[in-house]
Amino acid sequence: MPPDRLATGVGSIDRLLGGGLETDSITELYGEGGSGKTLLCLEVAHRVAREGRWVLYVDTEGVSVDRLRSIAGDSLERILKRFLLSTPKNLEEEGRAVATACALAREGKRPVGLIVVDSATFYYRLSLSGADEDDARTALSLELAELVATALAAHVPVLVTNQVWRNLRDGTLEPLGGSFVNHVAKTILRFDRLPGARRRVTLVKHRSLPEGTAEFRITDSGLEG
Ligand code: GTP
Ligand code: MG
């Protein structure tokens, strides 16, 4: 079965993506802090839950419910009934949360419309400076491999966010997690801040679409573009 598209609801981003996020694979959002990655995850999650499908949301930042309130308004309680939210406190808990989400999606008892891991590299980054760096790499690889397999098996889009590090050689911002994250993600969107509430999204990788850019604005009730 060819992949379907899940509209994000942000017009400019949906046009850039040829209709929306692909089911069956991972879409990676990377970019500097405050560039809008979490807000896009929540925007899509809100749409999916509003349509009655389940959102499996792994939130390492612990901010999602407050932000979701601005998007969902009075319908927050109804939207949350379709959310399975986990807030892991370390890389090990994150691995278990992702495994649970994947198992639920594959089990098929509930109609799952979206899996989100925001951020997939927060705890990974914290582990990099310690003695358990290899373990962190292994944990991230296993987590992503499981998400790839689940997207395909359950025909569900997977959104993961990724933070950046500054390459001191040329000053560029690079996604964390090295080539592995970039390899497993079939679609990669880079987020950049523009003045004020404006943000730019660049389609860096897609299996069938050319590179391109889109802009959107952050407003009090969500993203407009
Ligand atoms: P990190 O998780 O730190 O990497 O950032 P991110 O890319 O996930 O950024 P996020 O989606 O959290 O976007 C945050 C940006 O949206 C910041 O610039 C906030 O100031 C802005 N923002 C968040 N909520 C609102 C809101 O309700 N109204 C407005 N106008 N801006 C908001
Ligand atoms: Mg974020």
Short mmCIF file of N, CA, C and O and ligand atoms in Angstrom, two decimals, residues 37-38 61 118 161, ligand 2:
data_model
loop_
_atom_site.label_atom_id
_atom_site.label_comp_id
_atom_site.label_asym_id
_atom_site.label_seq_id
_atom_site.Cartn_x
_atom_site.Cartn_y
_atom_site.Cartn_z
N LYS A 37 9.18 23.70 16.40
CA LYS A 37 9.05 22.25 16.21
C LYS A 37 7.93 21.67 17.10
O LYS A 37 7.08 20.92 16.63
N THR A 38 7.96 22.04 18.37
CA THR A 38 6.94 21.52 19.29
C THR A 38 5.56 22.01 18.88
O THR A 38 4.58 21.24 18.90
N GLU A 61 9.93 17.22 27.02
CA GLU A 61 10.08 18.61 27.45
C GLU A 61 9.07 18.97 28.53
O GLU A 61 9.21 20.00 29.19
N ASP A 118 8.93 14.03 21.04
CA ASP A 118 9.43 15.42 21.09
C ASP A 118 10.07 15.66 22.46
O ASP A 118 9.37 15.78 23.44
N THR A 161 11.28 15.10 16.81
CA THR A 161 12.01 16.35 16.76
C THR A 161 13.44 16.10 17.20
O THR A 161 13.73 15.15 17.94
MG MG B 2 10.34 21.90 21.48
#
